[in-house]
Coordinates of C-alpha atoms in Angstrom, one line a residue:
Chain X
M1060 CA 41.9 -292.8 115.8
I1061 CA 41.8 -290.0 113.2
A1062 CA 43.7 -287.0 114.6
A1063 CA 42.4 -283.5 113.6
R1064 CA 45.1 -281.6 111.8
Y1065 CA 43.0 -278.4 111.6
Q1066 CA 39.8 -276.8 112.8
T1067 CA 36.8 -277.0 110.4
A1068 CA 34.5 -274.1 109.5
F1069 CA 31.6 -276.5 109.0
R1070 CA 30.9 -280.2 108.7
L1071 CA 29.8 -281.3 105.3
Y1072 CA 30.5 -285.1 105.3
P1073 CA 30.4 -286.6 108.7
Y1074 CA 31.8 -290.1 109.2
E1075 CA 29.4 -293.0 108.4
K1076 CA 30.3 -296.7 108.4
V1077 CA 30.0 -298.2 104.9
T1078 CA 29.8 -301.8 103.6
D1079 CA 33.3 -301.6 102.1
Q1080 CA 34.5 -301.8 105.7
E1081 CA 32.8 -305.2 106.3
A1082 CA 33.7 -306.7 102.9
S1083 CA 35.7 -309.9 102.9
S1084 CA 38.0 -308.7 100.1
A1085 CA 38.9 -305.1 99.2
V1086 CA 36.2 -303.4 97.0
R1087 CA 37.5 -301.8 93.8
H1088 CA 36.7 -298.2 92.8
P1089 CA 37.5 -296.8 89.4
V1090 CA 38.8 -293.5 90.8
V1091 CA 39.8 -292.7 94.4
I1092 CA 40.5 -289.0 95.3
I1093 CA 42.5 -288.2 98.3
G1094 CA 41.5 -284.9 99.9
G1095 CA 38.1 -283.2 100.0
G1096 CA 39.3 -279.6 99.4
P1097 CA 38.2 -277.6 96.4
I1098 CA 40.4 -279.5 94.0
G1099 CA 39.4 -283.0 95.1
M1100 CA 35.7 -282.1 95.3
G1101 CA 35.8 -280.3 92.0
L1102 CA 37.3 -283.5 90.4
A1103 CA 34.7 -285.7 92.0
L1104 CA 31.9 -283.5 90.7
D1105 CA 33.3 -283.5 87.2
L1106 CA 33.7 -287.3 87.1
G1107 CA 30.3 -287.9 88.7
K1108 CA 28.5 -285.8 86.2
K1109 CA 30.2 -287.8 83.5
G1110 CA 28.9 -291.0 85.1
I1111 CA 32.4 -292.2 86.4
R1112 CA 32.3 -293.8 89.8
C1113 CA 34.5 -292.0 92.2
L1114 CA 35.2 -291.9 95.9
V1115 CA 36.6 -289.0 97.9
L1116 CA 38.5 -289.8 101.1
D1117 CA 39.2 -287.0 103.6
D1118 CA 40.7 -287.3 107.0
H1119 CA 38.4 -284.5 108.3
D1120 CA 34.6 -284.2 107.9
G1121 CA 34.2 -280.6 106.6
V1122 CA 35.8 -277.5 105.3
G1123 CA 38.9 -276.0 107.0
M1124 CA 38.7 -272.6 108.8
G1125 CA 39.9 -269.4 107.3
S1126 CA 39.1 -267.5 104.2
R1127 CA 42.5 -268.6 102.6
A1128 CA 42.2 -268.6 98.8
I1129 CA 39.8 -265.6 98.3
C1130 CA 40.3 -264.7 94.7
F1131 CA 38.6 -266.8 92.1
A1132 CA 39.4 -266.0 88.5
K1133 CA 37.1 -265.9 85.5
R1134 CA 38.4 -269.2 84.1
T1135 CA 37.6 -270.9 87.4
L1136 CA 34.1 -269.5 87.3
E1137 CA 33.7 -270.8 83.8
I1138 CA 34.8 -274.2 84.9
C1139 CA 32.5 -274.1 87.8
D1140 CA 29.7 -273.1 85.4
R1141 CA 30.4 -276.3 83.5
L1142 CA 30.3 -278.2 86.8
G1143 CA 27.0 -276.5 87.7
C1144 CA 28.1 -274.5 90.7
G1145 CA 29.1 -271.2 89.2
D1146 CA 25.9 -269.3 89.9
P1147 CA 25.9 -269.5 93.7
M1148 CA 29.6 -268.5 93.7
V1149 CA 29.0 -265.3 91.7
E1150 CA 25.8 -264.5 93.6
K1151 CA 27.7 -264.7 96.9
G1152 CA 31.0 -263.4 95.8
V1153 CA 32.2 -259.8 95.5
V1154 CA 32.8 -259.0 91.8
W1155 CA 35.9 -256.9 91.0
N1156 CA 37.8 -256.0 87.9
L1157 CA 40.0 -253.0 89.0
G1158 CA 43.3 -253.0 90.8
R1159 CA 45.0 -249.9 92.2
V1160 CA 48.6 -249.5 93.2
Y1161 CA 49.8 -246.9 95.7
R1162 CA 53.3 -245.8 96.7
E1163 CA 53.2 -244.3 100.2
Q1164 CA 49.8 -242.7 99.9
E1165 CA 49.8 -241.7 96.3
E1166 CA 48.1 -243.8 93.5
I1167 CA 50.7 -244.6 90.9
Y1168 CA 48.9 -247.0 88.7
N1169 CA 45.6 -248.8 88.2
F1170 CA 44.6 -251.7 85.9
N1171 CA 41.4 -253.2 84.7
L1172 CA 41.6 -257.0 84.4
L1173 CA 38.7 -257.3 82.1
P1174 CA 38.9 -254.3 79.8
E1175 CA 36.5 -255.8 77.1
G1176 CA 32.8 -256.7 77.2
G1177 CA 31.1 -259.8 76.0
H1178 CA 31.9 -262.2 78.8
K1179 CA 29.4 -263.9 81.1
R1180 CA 31.8 -263.9 84.1
P1181 CA 33.9 -261.1 85.6
A1182 CA 37.7 -261.1 85.8
F1183 CA 37.5 -262.1 89.5
I1184 CA 35.2 -262.6 92.4
N1185 CA 36.4 -262.6 96.0
L1186 CA 34.8 -265.4 98.1
Q1187 CA 36.0 -267.1 101.2
Q1188 CA 37.4 -270.5 100.4
P1189 CA 34.9 -272.3 102.7
Y1190 CA 32.0 -271.0 100.7
F1191 CA 33.7 -272.0 97.4
E1192 CA 34.1 -275.6 98.8
Q1193 CA 30.5 -275.6 100.2
F1194 CA 29.0 -274.7 96.8
I1195 CA 30.9 -277.5 95.1
V1196 CA 29.7 -280.0 97.8
E1197 CA 26.1 -278.7 97.5
Q1198 CA 26.2 -279.4 93.8
I1199 CA 27.7 -282.9 94.4
R1200 CA 24.7 -283.5 96.7
E1201 CA 22.3 -282.5 94.0
Q1202 CA 24.1 -284.7 91.5
Q1203 CA 24.1 -287.6 93.9
A1204 CA 20.4 -287.2 94.3
A1205 CA 20.1 -287.4 90.5
G1206 CA 22.1 -290.6 90.5
A1207 CA 25.7 -289.4 90.0
P1208 CA 28.0 -292.1 91.3
I1209 CA 30.0 -290.0 93.7
K1210 CA 30.9 -291.1 97.2
I1211 CA 32.4 -289.0 100.0
R1212 CA 33.8 -290.5 103.1
G1213 CA 34.8 -288.2 106.0
Q1214 CA 37.3 -289.2 108.7
N1215 CA 38.8 -291.7 106.3
L1216 CA 42.6 -291.5 106.5
L1217 CA 44.8 -293.0 103.9
T1218 CA 47.6 -294.7 105.8
K1219 CA 49.4 -296.8 103.1
L1220 CA 49.3 -297.4 99.4
E1221 CA 50.8 -300.1 97.1
Q1222 CA 50.9 -299.9 93.3
K1223 CA 49.9 -303.2 91.8
P1224 CA 49.9 -304.0 88.0
D1225 CA 46.3 -303.1 87.4
H1226 CA 45.3 -301.2 90.5
I1227 CA 46.4 -299.5 93.8
L1228 CA 45.8 -301.1 97.1
L1229 CA 44.9 -298.6 99.8
N1230 CA 44.8 -299.0 103.6
V1231 CA 42.3 -296.6 105.1
D1232 CA 41.9 -295.8 108.8
T1233 CA 38.5 -294.8 110.3
P1234 CA 36.9 -294.3 113.7
D1235 CA 35.8 -297.9 113.4
G1236 CA 39.2 -299.1 112.5
P1237 CA 41.1 -299.8 109.3
Y1238 CA 39.9 -301.3 106.0
Q1239 CA 41.3 -301.8 102.5
I1240 CA 40.0 -300.7 99.1
E1241 CA 41.4 -300.9 95.6
A1242 CA 41.6 -298.1 93.1
E1243 CA 42.1 -298.3 89.4
Y1244 CA 43.3 -294.7 89.5
L1245 CA 44.2 -292.5 92.5
V1246 CA 44.3 -288.7 92.4
A1247 CA 46.1 -287.0 95.3
C1248 CA 44.5 -283.6 96.0
D1249 CA 45.7 -283.5 99.6
G1250 CA 47.4 -280.2 99.6
A1251 CA 50.9 -278.7 100.0
S1252 CA 52.1 -281.2 102.6
S1253 CA 50.5 -284.1 100.7
P1254 CA 50.7 -287.2 102.8
T1255 CA 50.3 -289.2 99.5
R1256 CA 53.3 -287.6 98.1
N1257 CA 55.3 -288.3 101.2
M1258 CA 54.2 -292.0 101.3
L1259 CA 55.7 -292.3 97.8
G1260 CA 58.8 -290.6 98.9
L1261 CA 58.5 -287.9 96.2
G1262 CA 59.8 -284.4 96.6
F1263 CA 59.6 -280.9 95.2
E1264 CA 61.9 -278.7 93.2
G1265 CA 61.8 -274.9 93.8
R1266 CA 62.6 -271.9 95.9
V1267 CA 61.6 -270.7 99.3
F1268 CA 61.1 -266.9 99.6
E1269 CA 62.4 -265.3 102.8
D1270 CA 59.5 -263.3 103.8
N1271 CA 56.4 -263.4 106.1
F1272 CA 53.0 -262.0 105.4
L1273 CA 50.3 -261.4 108.0
I1274 CA 46.7 -261.9 107.0
A1275 CA 44.0 -260.1 109.0
D1276 CA 40.4 -260.7 108.0
I1277 CA 38.3 -258.1 109.7
R1278 CA 34.6 -257.4 109.8
M1279 CA 33.7 -253.7 109.4
N1280 CA 31.1 -251.4 107.8
A1281 CA 33.1 -249.2 105.5
D1282 CA 32.7 -247.7 102.1
F1283 CA 36.1 -248.4 100.8
P1284 CA 36.1 -249.2 97.1
V1285 CA 35.5 -252.7 95.9
E1286 CA 38.9 -252.9 94.2
R1287 CA 42.2 -254.7 94.8
R1288 CA 44.3 -252.0 96.6
F1289 CA 48.0 -252.5 97.0
W1290 CA 50.5 -250.3 98.7
F1291 CA 54.3 -250.1 98.4
N1292 CA 55.9 -248.5 101.5
P1293 CA 52.7 -247.2 103.1
P1294 CA 53.0 -245.0 106.2
F1295 CA 51.1 -247.7 108.2
N1296 CA 53.7 -250.4 107.2
P1297 CA 57.0 -248.6 106.4
N1298 CA 59.4 -250.3 103.9
E1299 CA 57.0 -253.1 103.3
T1300 CA 53.8 -253.7 101.3
A1301 CA 50.1 -254.1 102.1
L1302 CA 47.0 -255.3 100.4
M1303 CA 43.3 -254.7 100.9
H1304 CA 40.4 -256.7 99.4
K1305 CA 36.7 -257.0 100.1
Q1306 CA 35.0 -260.3 100.7
P1307 CA 31.3 -261.1 101.2
D1308 CA 29.6 -260.6 104.6
D1309 CA 31.4 -257.2 105.3
I1310 CA 34.7 -259.0 105.7
W1311 CA 37.9 -257.4 104.4
R1312 CA 41.2 -259.1 103.8
L1313 CA 44.2 -257.1 104.9
D1314 CA 47.7 -258.4 104.1
F1315 CA 50.8 -256.9 105.7
Q1316 CA 54.3 -257.8 104.6
L1317 CA 56.4 -258.3 107.7
G1318 CA 59.9 -259.2 106.4
W1319 CA 61.9 -262.3 107.3
D1320 CA 63.3 -261.9 110.8
I1321 CA 60.1 -261.7 112.9
D1322 CA 58.8 -263.3 116.1
R1323 CA 55.6 -265.0 114.9
K1324 CA 54.1 -265.1 118.4
V1325 CA 54.6 -261.4 118.9
E1326 CA 53.1 -260.6 115.4
L1327 CA 50.1 -262.7 116.0
D1328 CA 49.2 -261.0 119.2
S1329 CA 45.7 -259.6 118.6
A1330 CA 46.4 -256.3 120.3
K1331 CA 49.4 -255.7 118.0
I1332 CA 47.3 -256.8 114.9
S1333 CA 44.5 -254.4 115.9
K1334 CA 46.9 -251.6 116.2
R1335 CA 48.2 -252.3 112.7
V1336 CA 44.7 -252.5 111.3
S1337 CA 43.7 -249.2 112.9
E1338 CA 46.7 -247.5 111.4
M1339 CA 45.7 -248.8 108.0
I1340 CA 42.0 -248.2 107.9
G1341 CA 41.8 -245.1 110.2
K1342 CA 41.5 -244.9 114.0
D1343 CA 37.8 -244.0 114.0
I1344 CA 36.6 -247.0 112.1
E1345 CA 35.3 -249.9 114.3
F1346 CA 36.2 -253.4 113.3
E1347 CA 36.4 -257.0 114.6
L1348 CA 39.2 -259.4 113.9
V1349 CA 37.7 -262.5 112.3
W1350 CA 40.7 -264.6 111.3
T1351 CA 44.5 -264.0 111.4
S1352 CA 47.4 -266.0 110.1
I1353 CA 51.0 -265.6 109.1
Y1354 CA 52.2 -267.2 106.0
T1355 CA 55.4 -267.9 104.2
F1356 CA 55.5 -269.4 100.8
R1357 CA 57.6 -271.3 98.3
C1358 CA 57.4 -271.6 94.5
C1359 CA 57.9 -275.3 93.6
T1360 CA 56.7 -278.2 91.6
M1361 CA 57.0 -282.0 91.6
K1362 CA 59.0 -283.4 88.7
D1363 CA 56.2 -285.7 87.4
Y1364 CA 52.5 -285.3 88.0
R1365 CA 51.8 -288.9 87.1
H1366 CA 53.3 -291.9 88.8
G1367 CA 51.8 -295.0 87.2
R1368 CA 48.2 -295.0 88.3
I1369 CA 48.6 -292.1 90.7
F1370 CA 48.1 -288.4 89.8
F1371 CA 48.9 -285.2 91.7
A1372 CA 46.7 -282.2 91.4
G1373 CA 46.6 -278.7 93.0
D1374 CA 49.0 -277.8 95.8
S1375 CA 50.1 -281.4 96.2
A1376 CA 51.7 -281.1 92.8
H1377 CA 52.8 -277.5 92.8
Q1378 CA 52.9 -274.4 95.0
V1379 CA 53.1 -270.7 94.2
S1380 CA 53.3 -267.4 96.0
P1381 CA 49.9 -266.0 96.8
F1382 CA 50.5 -262.9 94.6
G1383 CA 48.4 -263.5 91.5
A1384 CA 45.8 -265.9 92.9
R1385 CA 47.4 -268.8 91.0
G1386 CA 47.1 -271.5 93.7
A1387 CA 43.4 -272.5 93.8
N1388 CA 42.8 -271.2 90.3
G1389 CA 45.7 -273.3 89.0
G1390 CA 44.4 -276.4 90.9
I1391 CA 41.0 -276.0 89.4
Q1392 CA 42.6 -275.9 85.9
D1393 CA 44.3 -279.2 86.9
I1394 CA 41.1 -281.1 87.5
D1395 CA 39.4 -279.5 84.5
N1396 CA 42.2 -281.1 82.5
L1397 CA 42.3 -284.4 84.3
G1398 CA 38.6 -285.1 84.6
W1399 CA 37.6 -285.7 81.0
K1400 CA 40.8 -287.7 80.3
L1401 CA 40.1 -290.1 83.2
A1402 CA 36.6 -290.4 81.9
A1403 CA 37.7 -291.0 78.3
V1404 CA 40.1 -293.7 79.4
L1405 CA 37.8 -295.5 81.8
D1406 CA 34.7 -295.2 79.7
G1407 CA 35.4 -294.0 76.2
G1408 CA 38.1 -296.3 74.9
A1409 CA 40.9 -293.7 74.9
P1410 CA 44.4 -295.1 75.3
D1411 CA 46.3 -294.8 78.6
A1412 CA 48.7 -292.4 76.9
L1413 CA 46.0 -289.7 77.1
L1414 CA 46.7 -289.6 80.8
D1415 CA 50.3 -288.7 80.2
S1416 CA 49.2 -285.5 78.6
Y1417 CA 47.8 -284.4 82.0
H1418 CA 51.4 -284.1 83.1
D1419 CA 52.5 -282.5 79.9
E1420 CA 49.8 -279.8 79.9
R1421 CA 49.5 -279.1 83.6
K1422 CA 53.2 -279.0 84.4
Y1423 CA 53.5 -276.5 81.5
G1424 CA 50.7 -274.5 83.3
A1425 CA 52.4 -274.8 86.7
I1426 CA 55.7 -273.6 85.3
E1427 CA 53.9 -270.6 83.9
N1428 CA 52.3 -269.9 87.2
I1429 CA 55.5 -270.3 89.1
K1430 CA 57.3 -268.0 86.7
N1431 CA 54.7 -265.3 87.1
S1432 CA 54.3 -265.6 90.9
S1433 CA 58.1 -265.8 91.4
R1434 CA 58.5 -262.5 89.5
S1435 CA 55.9 -260.8 91.6
A1436 CA 57.6 -262.1 94.8
D1437 CA 60.9 -260.8 93.5
F1438 CA 59.4 -257.4 93.0
L1439 CA 57.8 -257.3 96.4
T1440 CA 60.6 -258.9 98.3
P1441 CA 63.9 -257.7 96.6
R1442 CA 66.6 -260.3 97.3
N1443 CA 69.6 -258.0 96.8
A1444 CA 70.6 -254.4 96.2
A1445 CA 70.1 -254.6 92.4
H1446 CA 66.6 -256.0 92.8
E1447 CA 65.8 -253.1 95.2
M1448 CA 67.4 -250.5 93.0
F1449 CA 65.4 -251.4 89.9
R1450 CA 62.2 -251.9 91.9
D1451 CA 62.5 -248.4 93.3
A1452 CA 63.5 -247.0 89.9
V1453 CA 60.2 -248.4 88.4
L1454 CA 58.2 -246.9 91.2
D1455 CA 60.0 -243.5 90.7
L1456 CA 59.4 -243.5 87.0
V1457 CA 55.7 -244.7 87.0
K1458 CA 54.5 -241.4 88.5
D1459 CA 55.7 -239.4 85.5
F1460 CA 56.0 -241.9 82.6
E1461 CA 53.4 -244.4 81.4
F1462 CA 56.0 -246.8 80.0
A1463 CA 56.9 -248.0 83.5
Q1464 CA 53.3 -249.1 84.3
P1465 CA 53.6 -252.6 83.0
M1466 CA 56.8 -253.1 85.0
V1467 CA 55.0 -252.5 88.4
N1468 CA 54.4 -256.0 89.6
S1469 CA 52.1 -256.3 92.6
G1470 CA 50.9 -259.7 91.3
R1471 CA 50.3 -261.0 87.8
L1472 CA 46.7 -262.2 88.3
S1473 CA 45.8 -265.7 87.2
M1474 CA 45.0 -266.1 83.5
P1475 CA 44.1 -269.4 82.0
C1476 CA 46.9 -271.4 80.5
T1477 CA 47.2 -272.0 76.7
Y1478 CA 48.7 -275.4 76.0
D1479 CA 50.8 -274.3 73.1
A1480 CA 53.0 -277.3 72.9
S1481 CA 50.4 -279.9 73.7
P1482 CA 50.7 -283.3 71.9
L1483 CA 46.9 -283.2 71.7
N1484 CA 46.8 -280.1 69.5
S1485 CA 46.4 -280.2 65.7
A1486 CA 48.5 -277.6 63.9
D1487 CA 46.7 -274.2 63.4
A1488 CA 45.2 -274.3 59.9
L1489 CA 43.0 -271.1 60.2
V1490 CA 44.9 -268.4 58.2
G1491 CA 44.1 -265.0 59.8
G1492 CA 42.6 -266.6 62.9
P1493 CA 42.8 -264.7 66.2
T1494 CA 45.8 -265.5 68.4
R1495 CA 43.6 -265.8 71.5
T1496 CA 41.8 -268.9 70.2
R1497 CA 44.7 -270.7 68.6
P1498 CA 45.0 -274.5 69.3
G1499 CA 45.6 -275.1 73.0
S1500 CA 43.7 -272.0 74.2
P1501 CA 40.6 -272.1 76.4
L1502 CA 37.6 -270.8 74.5
S1503 CA 36.9 -267.1 74.8
D1504 CA 33.4 -266.4 75.9
A1505 CA 31.1 -264.5 73.6
P1506 CA 27.4 -263.4 73.8
L1507 CA 25.2 -265.1 71.2
S1508 CA 21.5 -264.5 70.5
S1509 CA 20.9 -267.8 72.4
G1510 CA 23.0 -267.0 75.5
Y1511 CA 26.7 -267.2 76.2
L1512 CA 28.9 -269.4 74.1
L1513 CA 30.6 -271.2 77.0
D1514 CA 27.2 -272.3 78.4
H1515 CA 26.6 -274.2 75.1
V1516 CA 29.9 -275.9 75.0
A1517 CA 30.2 -277.9 78.1
G1518 CA 31.4 -281.4 78.9
Q1519 CA 32.0 -283.2 75.7
F1520 CA 33.8 -282.8 72.4
A1521 CA 32.2 -280.1 70.3
I1522 CA 32.5 -278.5 66.9
L1523 CA 31.9 -274.8 66.4
A1524 CA 31.1 -274.2 62.7
I1525 CA 31.1 -270.5 62.0
N1526 CA 29.9 -269.4 58.6
C1527 CA 30.5 -272.9 57.2
D1528 CA 28.6 -276.1 56.6
A1529 CA 28.9 -279.0 59.1
P1530 CA 26.8 -282.2 59.7
E1531 CA 24.2 -281.9 62.4
V1532 CA 25.8 -284.8 64.3
F1533 CA 29.2 -286.2 64.2
E1534 CA 30.5 -289.4 65.8
I1535 CA 33.7 -291.3 65.5
D1536 CA 34.7 -294.5 67.3
G1537 CA 32.0 -294.1 70.0
I1538 CA 32.9 -290.4 70.7
S1539 CA 29.9 -288.2 69.9
V1540 CA 30.7 -284.6 69.1
E1541 CA 28.1 -281.8 69.5
V1542 CA 27.9 -279.6 66.5
H1543 CA 27.1 -275.9 67.0
S1544 CA 26.5 -274.1 63.7
L1545 CA 26.8 -270.4 64.1
S1546 CA 26.7 -267.4 61.8
G1547 CA 26.5 -263.6 61.8
A1548 CA 22.8 -263.8 62.8
D1549 CA 23.9 -265.3 66.2
D1550 CA 26.5 -262.6 66.7
S1551 CA 24.8 -259.2 66.9
E1552 CA 27.6 -257.6 68.9
G1553 CA 30.4 -259.0 66.7
H1554 CA 32.3 -260.6 69.5
L1555 CA 32.2 -264.1 68.0
A1556 CA 33.7 -262.8 64.7
E1557 CA 36.4 -260.9 66.5
R1558 CA 37.4 -263.8 68.8
Y1559 CA 37.0 -266.7 66.4
L1560 CA 37.3 -265.5 62.8
G1561 CA 39.8 -262.7 62.8
R1562 CA 40.6 -262.0 59.2
S1563 CA 39.0 -265.4 58.0
G1564 CA 35.5 -265.4 56.6
S1565 CA 34.7 -268.8 58.2
A1566 CA 36.1 -271.1 60.8
L1567 CA 35.6 -274.6 62.1
Y1568 CA 36.8 -275.2 65.7
L1569 CA 37.2 -278.6 67.4
V1570 CA 36.8 -278.1 71.1
R1571 CA 37.8 -280.6 73.9
P1572 CA 35.5 -281.4 76.8
D1573 CA 37.5 -279.0 79.0
Q1574 CA 36.7 -276.1 76.5
H1575 CA 40.2 -275.9 75.1
V1576 CA 40.7 -275.6 71.3
A1577 CA 42.1 -278.8 69.8
G1578 CA 42.3 -277.6 66.2
R1579 CA 40.8 -275.1 63.8
W1580 CA 40.3 -274.9 60.0
P1581 CA 38.5 -272.7 57.6
A1582 CA 35.9 -275.4 56.8
F1583 CA 34.6 -278.8 57.8
D1584 CA 36.3 -281.9 56.4
A1585 CA 35.3 -285.2 58.0
D1586 CA 38.7 -286.9 57.7
T1587 CA 40.6 -283.9 59.0
V1588 CA 38.3 -283.6 62.1
A1589 CA 38.4 -287.3 62.7
T1590 CA 42.2 -287.3 62.7
A1591 CA 42.2 -284.3 65.0
I1592 CA 39.9 -286.1 67.5
Q1593 CA 42.1 -289.2 67.4
K1594 CA 45.0 -286.9 68.2
A1595 CA 43.1 -285.1 71.0
I1596 CA 42.4 -288.4 72.8
G1597 CA 46.0 -289.6 72.6
R1598 CA 45.6 -292.1 69.6
E1599 CA 48.3 -290.7 67.4
Chain U
M1433 CA 65.0 -254.5 64.0
G1434 CA 68.6 -255.6 63.5
D1435 CA 71.4 -256.2 65.9
L1436 CA 72.7 -254.1 68.8
I1437 CA 75.0 -251.4 67.5
L1438 CA 78.5 -251.8 69.0
T1439 CA 80.3 -249.4 66.7
P1440 CA 80.4 -245.6 67.3
N1441 CA 76.8 -244.3 66.9
I1442 CA 76.6 -241.0 68.8
P1443 CA 77.6 -238.1 66.6
N1444 CA 79.4 -236.2 69.3
S1445 CA 80.2 -238.7 72.0
D1446 CA 82.2 -236.3 74.1
D1447 CA 79.2 -234.0 74.4
F1448 CA 77.0 -237.0 75.5
Y1449 CA 79.7 -238.2 78.0
E1450 CA 79.9 -234.8 79.6
A1451 CA 76.1 -234.6 79.9
L1452 CA 76.1 -238.0 81.5
L1453 CA 78.6 -236.9 84.1
N1454 CA 76.8 -233.6 84.7
V1455 CA 73.5 -235.2 85.4
H1456 CA 75.1 -237.0 88.3
E1457 CA 76.5 -233.8 89.8
G1458 CA 75.7 -233.2 93.4
L1459 CA 74.2 -236.7 94.0
D1460 CA 75.3 -239.0 96.8
E1461 CA 76.1 -242.6 95.9
P1462 CA 72.6 -244.1 96.4
A1463 CA 71.1 -241.3 94.4
M1464 CA 73.6 -241.9 91.6
H1465 CA 72.7 -245.6 91.5
A1466 CA 69.0 -244.8 91.5
L1467 CA 69.5 -242.3 88.6
N1468 CA 71.4 -244.9 86.6
A1469 CA 68.7 -247.5 87.2
R1470 CA 66.1 -245.1 85.9
L1471 CA 68.2 -244.2 82.9
V1472 CA 68.6 -247.9 82.0
L1473 CA 64.8 -248.5 82.2
I1474 CA 64.1 -245.3 80.1
L1475 CA 66.7 -246.3 77.4
A1476 CA 65.5 -250.0 77.4
N1477 CA 61.9 -248.9 76.8
H1478 CA 63.0 -246.7 74.0
I1479 CA 64.9 -249.6 72.3
G1480 CA 62.0 -252.0 72.9
D1481 CA 63.4 -254.8 70.8
E1482 CA 63.9 -257.8 73.0
T1483 CA 66.7 -259.3 70.9
V1484 CA 68.7 -256.0 71.0
L1485 CA 68.0 -255.7 74.7
G1486 CA 69.3 -259.2 75.3
Q1487 CA 72.4 -258.5 73.3
A1488 CA 73.0 -255.3 75.4
L1489 CA 72.7 -257.3 78.6
D1490 CA 75.2 -259.8 77.4
A1491 CA 77.6 -257.1 76.2
A1492 CA 77.4 -255.3 79.5
R1493 CA 78.0 -258.4 81.5
K1494 CA 81.0 -259.5 79.3
A1495 CA 82.8 -256.2 79.4
T1496 CA 84.2 -256.5 82.9

């Protein structure tokens, strides 16, 4: 019997009996993914598109209820473009770039998260998490129809795992009883309370924040601006904070900070919530409560994201406060990082050591996310008199003095991680090159005469040769590298030069399959690039 | 920029000290703390240099 742990919004992968369940010995799969949320499904899609056989096991058969992670960042959309599911997300999502901060009722500060042009994708879209997951699964279905080797098994519950020298043995329970399978690699994408993590007896290091936040998703027709609006000490929630965000389908996300000592049952009473909402949006506006929840949060991480043949990604590996939208966006960056490495080891002859760099790079990313989201939480939830005194001082000063604006912290919104210290990087050799595209950075998008840059560089190693000669094709040890030769003629708006050349007249970039820069030089040299590729796949 | 200046640097330090007391005149204790917090942030922004600010935090913490 597979017990339901939560209610599903819609069924996407109902249970079906498969031949593995009848097999006389356990069938082996190259990659087994535990958990069919956005992170697990995103990884399955990435691997499947690369021709790597993968199997997703989920103990439910669809997408969980509730809008949950509603803010998807530009980098996530760029990754989803690479996976083939970015368009429906942006079409359905609510695009926003602007945030406003109020104290009581007065606006004290606003910020534009994408102050420059020349990007295909906006800073953020708001989209209910079930839609986000649905669009990934729809793309998986399309890829499966085209032959991608992805399998999804609903109502398949992992009950036990054993690490063997060259595989992992899994016990899986189903409505038809248990069966066993083997996995060469296993990726646990099974969320904050990760059963896989618990089975291995692994823990977390980090901090719990003593605060509660009430989410109320409401449906209403109102012409409030499509912006992130944040209040300190508003009259409708004195001494606390509040947040308002638009989602598709005329749904609005309202967040009310409640403090630590509350009675959850009392606060979740729908009459009480409705009263709060009316006080916030105005008593004459009609609305309907769609979904309510109270959340607390912690900022924490596992010590190691790799344990032998087992990897942890998304909330199973690390958790953050919700301020900054760094949870799902961080998790998508995890699988962006892990997908090509698993494929390179399983299929491309890369050494096992490449997989160690997943931990190196993504723990570095998680620590950055935890640092930022802890700082936001400390600003919103002062832990002592000094915290409160300086928070209030910043809010006092910001009305009159511009210098205090960057100190107002209502959430430092998710930015992609630059893997500065990565062992896969080659030292920066482009004198005068822009900081934003240094080795370790994700590519910055730029409009070219043939479309956006990021749409051209998707899924394998690539070379960008800007104002310099390079061979039309380049291959080393079975790794083929796409070569994109670009010049001023492709760059009528000058964004490419600004983002990739800086003060240099020419540049050659080596780009990883996850669109991060592995190295850059002023010109092509076959030996130098070959050495850099070896480094980028873990062959030092 | 160089190091934090920890030798006398205000030409007439008695004048400044008196002004610092006067600006607190008539405030209750929470208001005094709030004023000092604003003052710290204003001065810190003026200094700007992270090394100097770090040295100032260390010096303040040590001097008790």
